[in-house]
Amino acid sequence: MTKRYLVLAILASALWGISYPITYVALRFFGADELIATSYLFSILLLTALLYYNYDTESIIKGLLLSPINYIITYLYVELSNNVGGLTALVSSSYIIPLIIINYINNEEINIRHVISAITLLSALYLLFQGYGDPIYIALLLMVMNLIYTIVLAKINNIDIINFVFGQSLGTLVIAYLTMRKFIMLSLIFELNYFYYPLLLALIGNVIPYTLYAVAIRHVGPVEVSLTSSVETISSLITSIPMQQLPANPVAWTLLIISILSLNIELREFEMKGRSILISDYTPSHQPIKEVSLWSGRFKDSLGFVGSCIITKIPQKKKVI
């Protein structure tokens, strides 16, 4: 695992967490679709200036194709920013479990770090957010949309990230405008007392975090990146202090911390039913996967120097160099 890309995923999650209380305040002046449309309008303006006519049509089209799912996720999170119960928080984040199962099916590997981080994260979410009578269909819809978005994004190859985010933002903007009951008044958008809310959300809720997220998922993998949502929860709760008190649940906070720390623990091997299970880092699809079993020492550049030998995983046999 490349640590610097995991840091990018953590930063993206932290920015998304900060965007939730800003969304909560902005909804006093905007409707949900109005806020989404305005923030994505600013996103398009920022990305257009950033690209400066260096457009990649293929990447933009791929972003456009994924924009309907992004719109659904964005809309649900905006609507739920004012009222998230324990059931919604738990179920909507449970898409991490299918990701771990898919990873196991594809690679025949179990990463104990993923299991620990997922269990502690989901347990913490359930304990932190009270009010378990949430509508189950909203929570399930969020879980399914998050799962589909993450899997598709991880499978997309040969894209320019900025152009991809531009295409996704453009598609989301169009859908938001089509679903609005009325058009945004220009006087409201550019009123000094209001416009900085969607501008902030364009930066810390869309352009920056989606760019970091897309880069990180290609180098670290969907499971690791998704598990950084524990940072998203912490940053959201901390930045919401002016509006509400922090949940006084030491067990939940301890579980969140364990979830974050478990992502940084170098576990490459554990015993299950008396046999060795090899754990490999995620490698982009265009590169060969290298797996090594480390009996001691540290993992470095996909090759583990263990004393005087390296043990590599080869189908049906082991080769000792």
mmCIF file of C-alpha atoms in Angstrom:
data_model
loop_
_atom_site.group_PDB
_atom_site.id
_atom_site.type_symbol
_atom_site.label_atom_id
_atom_site.label_comp_id
_atom_site.label_asym_id
_atom_site.label_seq_id
_atom_site.Cartn_x
_atom_site.Cartn_y
_atom_site.Cartn_z
ATOM 1 C CA MET A 1 0.000 0.000 0.000
ATOM 2 C CA THR A 2 1.309 3.388 -0.947
ATOM 3 C CA LYS A 3 0.853 5.526 2.135
ATOM 4 C CA ARG A 4 0.784 8.844 0.335
ATOM 5 C CA TYR A 5 -2.271 7.807 -1.680
ATOM 6 C CA LEU A 6 -4.027 6.665 1.482
ATOM 7 C CA VAL A 7 -3.371 10.168 2.838
ATOM 8 C CA LEU A 8 -5.161 11.583 -0.222
ATOM 9 C CA ALA A 9 -8.184 9.402 0.549
ATOM 10 C CA ILE A 10 -8.128 10.517 4.193
ATOM 11 C CA LEU A 11 -8.000 14.163 3.116
ATOM 12 C CA ALA A 12 -10.919 13.639 0.721
ATOM 13 C CA SER A 13 -12.972 12.057 3.519
ATOM 14 C CA ALA A 14 -12.115 14.903 5.888
ATOM 15 C CA LEU A 15 -13.280 17.483 3.326
ATOM 16 C CA TRP A 16 -16.544 15.630 2.749
ATOM 17 C CA GLY A 17 -17.088 15.577 6.508
ATOM 18 C CA ILE A 18 -16.586 19.340 6.697
ATOM 19 C CA SER A 19 -19.079 19.848 3.863
ATOM 20 C CA TYR A 20 -21.989 18.342 5.835
ATOM 21 C CA PRO A 21 -22.436 21.145 8.412
ATOM 22 C CA ILE A 22 -21.969 23.705 5.614
ATOM 23 C CA THR A 23 -24.736 21.943 3.689
ATOM 24 C CA TYR A 24 -26.927 22.003 6.787
ATOM 25 C CA VAL A 25 -26.555 25.785 7.092
ATOM 26 C CA ALA A 26 -26.903 26.402 3.338
ATOM 27 C CA LEU A 27 -30.268 24.620 3.266
ATOM 28 C CA ARG A 28 -31.713 27.581 5.171
ATOM 29 C CA PHE A 29 -31.326 29.633 1.985
ATOM 30 C CA PHE A 30 -31.526 27.019 -0.780
ATOM 31 C CA GLY A 31 -33.670 24.038 -1.616
ATOM 32 C CA ALA A 32 -31.842 20.732 -2.046
ATOM 33 C CA ASP A 33 -31.801 20.803 -5.858
ATOM 34 C CA GLU A 34 -31.072 24.538 -5.906
ATOM 35 C CA LEU A 35 -28.049 24.001 -3.649
ATOM 36 C CA ILE A 36 -26.790 21.067 -5.722
ATOM 37 C CA ALA A 37 -27.262 22.927 -9.006
ATOM 38 C CA THR A 38 -25.575 26.090 -7.744
ATOM 39 C CA SER A 39 -22.608 24.289 -6.204
ATOM 40 C CA TYR A 40 -22.075 22.206 -9.333
ATOM 41 C CA LEU A 41 -22.356 25.331 -11.479
ATOM 42 C CA PHE A 42 -19.458 26.787 -9.525
ATOM 43 C CA SER A 43 -17.669 23.437 -9.892
ATOM 44 C CA ILE A 44 -17.969 23.631 -13.679
ATOM 45 C CA LEU A 45 -16.604 27.178 -13.679
ATOM 46 C CA LEU A 46 -13.646 26.170 -11.497
ATOM 47 C CA LEU A 47 -12.869 23.059 -13.537
ATOM 48 C CA THR A 48 -13.172 24.947 -16.839
ATOM 49 C CA ALA A 49 -10.588 27.454 -15.632
ATOM 50 C CA LEU A 50 -8.395 24.600 -14.401
ATOM 51 C CA LEU A 51 -8.557 22.632 -17.647
ATOM 52 C CA TYR A 52 -8.073 25.711 -19.862
ATOM 53 C CA TYR A 53 -9.359 23.933 -22.989
ATOM 54 C CA ASN A 54 -7.290 20.797 -22.342
ATOM 55 C CA TYR A 55 -10.358 18.593 -22.653
ATOM 56 C CA ASP A 56 -10.315 14.819 -22.985
ATOM 57 C CA THR A 57 -13.577 13.665 -24.558
ATOM 58 C CA GLU A 58 -13.338 10.037 -23.446
ATOM 59 C CA SER A 59 -12.777 10.965 -19.789
ATOM 60 C CA ILE A 60 -15.612 13.508 -19.863
ATOM 61 C CA ILE A 61 -18.015 10.920 -21.323
ATOM 62 C CA LYS A 62 -17.097 8.415 -18.604
ATOM 63 C CA GLY A 63 -17.768 11.078 -15.992
ATOM 64 C CA LEU A 64 -21.124 11.872 -17.623
ATOM 65 C CA LEU A 65 -22.115 8.203 -17.520
ATOM 66 C CA LEU A 66 -21.450 8.032 -13.796
ATOM 67 C CA SER A 67 -23.176 11.334 -13.014
ATOM 68 C CA PRO A 68 -26.707 9.890 -12.454
ATOM 69 C CA ILE A 69 -25.393 7.755 -9.599
ATOM 70 C CA ASN A 70 -23.435 10.714 -8.251
ATOM 71 C CA TYR A 71 -26.577 12.860 -8.363
ATOM 72 C CA ILE A 72 -28.584 10.330 -6.357
ATOM 73 C CA ILE A 73 -25.839 10.039 -3.731
ATOM 74 C CA THR A 74 -25.410 13.814 -3.524
ATOM 75 C CA TYR A 75 -29.143 14.468 -3.285
ATOM 76 C CA LEU A 76 -29.670 11.894 -0.536
ATOM 77 C CA TYR A 77 -26.751 13.208 1.516
ATOM 78 C CA VAL A 78 -28.029 16.779 1.153
ATOM 79 C CA GLU A 79 -31.515 15.735 2.242
ATOM 80 C CA LEU A 80 -30.133 13.724 5.173
ATOM 81 C CA SER A 81 -27.703 16.406 6.362
ATOM 82 C CA ASN A 82 -30.357 17.660 8.760
ATOM 83 C CA ASN A 83 -31.352 14.296 10.183
ATOM 84 C CA VAL A 84 -29.139 11.204 10.163
ATOM 85 C CA GLY A 85 -30.152 8.388 12.471
ATOM 86 C CA GLY A 86 -28.209 5.357 13.577
ATOM 87 C CA LEU A 87 -29.877 3.014 11.099
ATOM 88 C CA THR A 88 -29.140 5.255 8.106
ATOM 89 C CA ALA A 89 -25.525 5.791 9.172
ATOM 90 C CA LEU A 90 -25.014 2.066 9.716
ATOM 91 C CA VAL A 91 -26.750 0.642 6.651
ATOM 92 C CA SER A 92 -25.578 3.290 4.152
ATOM 93 C CA SER A 93 -21.949 2.661 5.144
ATOM 94 C CA SER A 94 -22.340 -1.123 5.057
ATOM 95 C CA TYR A 95 -21.368 -1.180 1.365
ATOM 96 C CA ILE A 96 -17.863 -1.729 2.711
ATOM 97 C CA ILE A 97 -18.810 -5.316 3.594
ATOM 98 C CA PRO A 98 -19.668 -6.330 -0.007
ATOM 99 C CA LEU A 99 -16.431 -4.668 -1.136
ATOM 100 C CA ILE A 100 -14.446 -6.856 1.274
ATOM 101 C CA ILE A 101 -16.332 -9.961 0.093
ATOM 102 C CA ILE A 102 -15.726 -9.105 -3.575
ATOM 103 C CA ASN A 103 -12.043 -8.543 -2.832
ATOM 104 C CA TYR A 104 -11.890 -11.961 -1.168
ATOM 105 C CA ILE A 105 -13.640 -13.676 -4.087
ATOM 106 C CA ASN A 106 -11.333 -12.045 -6.649
ATOM 107 C CA ASN A 107 -8.055 -12.549 -4.792
ATOM 108 C CA GLU A 108 -8.800 -15.450 -2.414
ATOM 109 C CA GLU A 109 -7.346 -13.343 0.379
ATOM 110 C CA ILE A 110 -8.574 -12.000 3.671
ATOM 111 C CA ASN A 111 -7.037 -8.799 4.957
ATOM 112 C CA ILE A 112 -7.493 -8.674 8.716
ATOM 113 C CA ARG A 113 -6.959 -4.920 8.711
ATOM 114 C CA HIS A 114 -10.008 -4.449 6.508
ATOM 115 C CA VAL A 115 -12.148 -6.653 8.731
ATOM 116 C CA ILE A 116 -11.107 -4.876 11.933
ATOM 117 C CA SER A 117 -11.538 -1.421 10.421
ATOM 118 C CA ALA A 118 -14.969 -2.251 8.967
ATOM 119 C CA ILE A 119 -16.346 -3.782 12.157
ATOM 120 C CA THR A 120 -15.136 -0.941 14.380
ATOM 121 C CA LEU A 121 -16.337 1.722 11.918
ATOM 122 C CA LEU A 122 -19.857 0.320 11.567
ATOM 123 C CA SER A 123 -20.159 -0.261 15.307
ATOM 124 C CA ALA A 124 -19.071 3.308 16.013
ATOM 125 C CA LEU A 125 -21.577 4.745 13.534
ATOM 126 C CA TYR A 126 -24.397 2.816 15.136
ATOM 127 C CA LEU A 127 -23.443 4.071 18.602
ATOM 128 C CA LEU A 128 -22.765 7.695 17.619
ATOM 129 C CA PHE A 129 -25.986 8.514 15.787
ATOM 130 C CA GLN A 130 -29.110 8.026 17.835
ATOM 131 C CA GLY A 131 -32.652 7.573 16.557
ATOM 132 C CA TYR A 132 -32.912 4.128 15.028
ATOM 133 C CA GLY A 133 -36.374 4.554 13.471
ATOM 134 C CA ASP A 134 -35.038 5.805 10.127
ATOM 135 C CA PRO A 135 -36.716 4.731 6.848
ATOM 136 C CA ILE A 136 -34.835 1.616 5.821
ATOM 137 C CA TYR A 137 -35.365 2.163 2.079
ATOM 138 C CA ILE A 138 -33.326 5.397 2.078
ATOM 139 C CA ALA A 139 -30.472 3.716 3.925
ATOM 140 C CA LEU A 140 -30.517 0.738 1.545
ATOM 141 C CA LEU A 141 -30.623 3.003 -1.509
ATOM 142 C CA LEU A 142 -27.589 4.906 -0.243
ATOM 143 C CA MET A 143 -25.728 1.666 0.402
ATOM 144 C CA VAL A 144 -26.441 0.337 -3.097
ATOM 145 C CA MET A 145 -25.518 3.630 -4.790
ATOM 146 C CA ASN A 146 -22.274 3.926 -2.826
ATOM 147 C CA LEU A 147 -21.394 0.337 -3.711
ATOM 148 C CA ILE A 148 -22.097 0.766 -7.433
ATOM 149 C CA TYR A 149 -20.263 4.087 -7.620
ATOM 150 C CA THR A 150 -17.161 2.736 -5.865
ATOM 151 C CA ILE A 151 -16.984 -0.439 -7.967
ATOM 152 C CA VAL A 152 -17.485 1.392 -11.272
ATOM 153 C CA LEU A 153 -14.943 4.075 -10.390
ATOM 154 C CA ALA A 154 -12.378 1.419 -9.477
ATOM 155 C CA LYS A 155 -12.942 -0.360 -12.807
ATOM 156 C CA ILE A 156 -12.686 2.702 -15.053
ATOM 157 C CA ASN A 157 -9.325 2.837 -16.815
ATOM 158 C CA ASN A 158 -7.445 5.307 -18.977
ATOM 159 C CA ILE A 159 -9.013 8.519 -17.736
ATOM 160 C CA ASP A 160 -7.768 11.988 -17.016
ATOM 161 C CA ILE A 161 -9.009 12.610 -13.470
ATOM 162 C CA ILE A 162 -9.803 16.316 -13.850
ATOM 163 C CA ASN A 163 -11.692 15.741 -17.097
ATOM 164 C CA PHE A 164 -13.557 12.860 -15.467
ATOM 165 C CA VAL A 165 -14.627 15.045 -12.526
ATOM 166 C CA PHE A 166 -15.618 17.748 -15.031
ATOM 167 C CA GLY A 167 -17.868 15.304 -16.909
ATOM 168 C CA GLN A 168 -19.393 13.997 -13.689
ATOM 169 C CA SER A 169 -20.037 17.536 -12.455
ATOM 170 C CA LEU A 170 -21.569 18.574 -15.766
ATOM 171 C CA GLY A 171 -23.943 15.615 -15.767
ATOM 172 C CA THR A 172 -24.922 16.190 -12.144
ATOM 173 C CA LEU A 173 -25.571 19.881 -12.870
ATOM 174 C CA VAL A 174 -27.857 19.048 -15.807
ATOM 175 C CA ILE A 175 -29.843 16.500 -13.774
ATOM 176 C CA ALA A 176 -30.202 18.942 -10.875
ATOM 177 C CA TYR A 177 -31.558 21.639 -13.193
ATOM 178 C CA LEU A 178 -33.972 19.191 -14.843
ATOM 179 C CA THR A 179 -35.379 18.087 -11.488
ATOM 180 C CA MET A 180 -35.746 21.585 -10.044
ATOM 181 C CA ARG A 181 -39.244 22.952 -9.710
ATOM 182 C CA LYS A 182 -38.007 26.447 -10.473
ATOM 183 C CA PHE A 183 -34.839 28.030 -11.783
ATOM 184 C CA ILE A 184 -32.393 29.725 -9.485
ATOM 185 C CA MET A 185 -32.744 33.486 -9.336
ATOM 186 C CA LEU A 186 -29.487 35.132 -10.312
ATOM 187 C CA SER A 187 -29.961 37.703 -7.583
ATOM 188 C CA LEU A 188 -29.933 34.880 -5.031
ATOM 189 C CA ILE A 189 -26.857 33.192 -6.471
ATOM 190 C CA PHE A 190 -24.731 36.284 -6.517
ATOM 191 C CA GLU A 191 -26.050 37.858 -3.338
ATOM 192 C CA LEU A 192 -23.006 38.251 -1.094
ATOM 193 C CA ASN A 193 -24.825 36.738 1.872
ATOM 194 C CA TYR A 194 -25.535 33.468 0.048
ATOM 195 C CA PHE A 195 -23.221 32.644 -2.831
ATOM 196 C CA TYR A 196 -20.225 31.557 -0.750
ATOM 197 C CA TYR A 197 -22.116 28.494 0.544
ATOM 198 C CA PRO A 198 -22.358 26.762 -2.857
ATOM 199 C CA LEU A 199 -18.885 28.049 -3.726
ATOM 200 C CA LEU A 200 -17.450 26.391 -0.614
ATOM 201 C CA LEU A 201 -19.365 23.211 -1.361
ATOM 202 C CA ALA A 202 -18.045 23.245 -4.928
ATOM 203 C CA LEU A 203 -14.497 23.226 -3.572
ATOM 204 C CA ILE A 204 -14.639 21.000 -0.488
ATOM 205 C CA GLY A 205 -17.664 18.907 -1.418
ATOM 206 C CA ASN A 206 -16.942 18.171 -5.064
ATOM 207 C CA VAL A 207 -13.886 19.349 -6.996
ATOM 208 C CA ILE A 208 -11.116 18.677 -4.472
ATOM 209 C CA PRO A 209 -12.398 15.544 -2.690
ATOM 210 C CA TYR A 210 -13.606 13.779 -5.851
ATOM 211 C CA THR A 211 -10.267 14.420 -7.524
ATOM 212 C CA LEU A 212 -8.350 13.073 -4.516
ATOM 213 C CA TYR A 213 -10.751 10.134 -4.175
ATOM 214 C CA ALA A 214 -10.405 9.122 -7.826
ATOM 215 C CA VAL A 215 -6.604 9.280 -7.649
ATOM 216 C CA ALA A 216 -6.448 7.326 -4.385
ATOM 217 C CA ILE A 217 -8.809 4.549 -5.470
ATOM 218 C CA ARG A 218 -6.632 3.772 -8.475
ATOM 219 C CA HIS A 219 -3.515 3.292 -6.343
ATOM 220 C CA VAL A 220 -4.823 2.019 -3.018
ATOM 221 C CA GLY A 221 -7.995 0.173 -3.967
ATOM 222 C CA PRO A 222 -11.702 0.580 -3.234
ATOM 223 C CA VAL A 223 -11.704 -1.183 0.150
ATOM 224 C CA GLU A 224 -8.948 0.893 1.751
ATOM 225 C CA VAL A 225 -10.346 4.131 0.352
ATOM 226 C CA SER A 226 -13.893 3.394 1.527
ATOM 227 C CA LEU A 227 -12.711 2.611 5.051
ATOM 228 C CA THR A 228 -11.345 6.143 5.422
ATOM 229 C CA SER A 229 -14.963 7.264 5.911
ATOM 230 C CA SER A 230 -14.218 7.038 9.642
ATOM 231 C CA VAL A 231 -12.253 10.268 9.150
ATOM 232 C CA GLU A 232 -15.288 11.728 7.384
ATOM 233 C CA THR A 233 -17.425 11.014 10.446
ATOM 234 C CA ILE A 234 -14.933 12.583 12.847
ATOM 235 C CA SER A 235 -14.432 15.749 10.778
ATOM 236 C CA SER A 236 -18.196 16.145 10.384
ATOM 237 C CA LEU A 237 -18.832 15.879 14.118
ATOM 238 C CA ILE A 238 -15.993 18.240 15.029
ATOM 239 C CA THR A 239 -16.971 20.950 12.540
ATOM 240 C CA SER A 240 -20.583 20.681 13.755
ATOM 241 C CA ILE A 241 -19.619 21.727 17.310
ATOM 242 C CA PRO A 242 -20.994 25.300 16.865
ATOM 243 C CA MET A 243 -24.403 23.774 16.084
ATOM 244 C CA GLN A 244 -24.483 20.720 18.329
ATOM 245 C CA GLN A 245 -22.518 19.036 21.086
ATOM 246 C CA LEU A 246 -20.234 16.134 20.386
ATOM 247 C CA PRO A 247 -21.801 12.757 21.164
ATOM 248 C CA ALA A 248 -20.692 11.721 24.644
ATOM 249 C CA ASN A 249 -19.995 8.080 23.877
ATOM 250 C CA PRO A 250 -16.404 7.080 24.695
ATOM 251 C CA VAL A 251 -16.888 3.566 23.309
ATOM 252 C CA ALA A 252 -17.925 4.927 19.895
ATOM 253 C CA TRP A 253 -14.998 7.340 19.752
ATOM 254 C CA THR A 254 -12.592 4.567 20.712
ATOM 255 C CA LEU A 255 -13.953 2.359 17.942
ATOM 256 C CA LEU A 256 -13.546 5.178 15.401
ATOM 257 C CA ILE A 257 -9.925 5.677 16.420
ATOM 258 C CA ILE A 258 -9.273 1.934 16.172
ATOM 259 C CA SER A 259 -10.845 1.925 12.701
ATOM 260 C CA ILE A 260 -8.462 4.652 11.526
ATOM 261 C CA LEU A 261 -5.364 3.171 13.164
ATOM 262 C CA SER A 262 -6.030 -0.293 11.774
ATOM 263 C CA LEU A 263 -5.555 1.079 8.251
ATOM 264 C CA ASN A 264 -1.958 1.955 9.110
ATOM 265 C CA ILE A 265 -0.965 -1.303 10.801
ATOM 266 C CA GLU A 266 1.373 -3.388 8.687
ATOM 267 C CA LEU A 267 -0.302 -6.806 8.815
ATOM 268 C CA ARG A 268 0.649 -8.998 5.907
ATOM 269 C CA GLU A 269 0.035 -12.452 7.216
ATOM 270 C CA PHE A 270 -2.101 -14.241 9.732
ATOM 271 C CA GLU A 271 -2.940 -17.849 10.448
ATOM 272 C CA MET A 272 -6.361 -19.324 9.709
ATOM 273 C CA LYS A 273 -7.072 -22.969 10.442
ATOM 274 C CA GLY A 274 -3.404 -23.807 10.472
ATOM 275 C CA ARG A 275 -2.486 -22.488 7.037
ATOM 276 C CA SER A 276 -0.793 -19.322 5.878
ATOM 277 C CA ILE A 277 -2.947 -16.619 4.253
ATOM 278 C CA LEU A 278 -1.061 -14.244 2.010
ATOM 279 C CA ILE A 279 -2.148 -10.606 1.920
ATOM 280 C CA SER A 280 -1.242 -8.394 -1.029
ATOM 281 C CA ASP A 281 -1.691 -4.717 -1.615
ATOM 282 C CA TYR A 282 -4.097 -3.438 -4.235
ATOM 283 C CA THR A 283 -2.409 -2.919 -7.578
ATOM 284 C CA PRO A 284 -3.986 -1.014 -10.509
ATOM 285 C CA SER A 285 -5.435 -3.312 -13.151
ATOM 286 C CA HIS A 286 -2.825 -2.398 -15.735
ATOM 287 C CA GLN A 287 0.035 -3.572 -13.520
ATOM 288 C CA PRO A 288 0.860 -7.156 -12.468
ATOM 289 C CA ILE A 289 0.031 -8.035 -8.858
ATOM 290 C CA LYS A 290 2.982 -9.099 -6.769
ATOM 291 C CA GLU A 291 2.313 -11.038 -3.593
ATOM 292 C CA VAL A 292 4.845 -11.777 -0.916
ATOM 293 C CA SER A 293 4.751 -13.524 2.400
ATOM 294 C CA LEU A 294 6.752 -11.665 5.032
ATOM 295 C CA TRP A 295 7.891 -13.695 7.949
ATOM 296 C CA SER A 296 9.710 -10.718 9.442
ATOM 297 C CA GLY A 297 10.900 -7.281 8.424
ATOM 298 C CA ARG A 298 8.841 -4.605 6.638
ATOM 299 C CA PHE A 299 7.058 -4.413 3.299
ATOM 300 C CA LYS A 300 8.855 -2.274 0.743
ATOM 301 C CA ASP A 301 8.121 -1.616 -2.927
ATOM 302 C CA SER A 302 6.092 -4.828 -3.368
ATOM 303 C CA LEU A 303 9.115 -6.959 -2.394
ATOM 304 C CA GLY A 304 9.883 -8.023 1.144
ATOM 305 C CA PHE A 305 13.506 -8.525 2.061
ATOM 306 C CA VAL A 306 13.291 -11.036 4.886
ATOM 307 C CA GLY A 307 16.670 -11.836 6.276
ATOM 308 C CA SER A 308 18.448 -13.578 3.421
ATOM 309 C CA CYS A 309 15.427 -14.856 1.463
ATOM 310 C CA ILE A 310 12.276 -13.732 -0.283
ATOM 311 C CA ILE A 311 9.293 -16.063 -0.464
ATOM 312 C CA THR A 312 7.055 -15.323 -3.448
ATOM 313 C CA LYS A 313 3.601 -16.738 -4.100
ATOM 314 C CA ILE A 314 3.492 -18.863 -7.249
ATOM 315 C CA PRO A 315 0.503 -21.065 -8.182
ATOM 316 C CA GLN A 316 0.899 -24.603 -6.750
ATOM 317 C CA LYS A 317 4.491 -24.106 -5.598
ATOM 318 C CA LYS A 318 6.820 -21.863 -3.655
ATOM 319 C CA LYS A 319 10.065 -20.526 -4.885
ATOM 320 C CA VAL A 320 12.749 -19.541 -2.413
ATOM 321 C CA ILE A 321 15.350 -17.154 -3.678
#
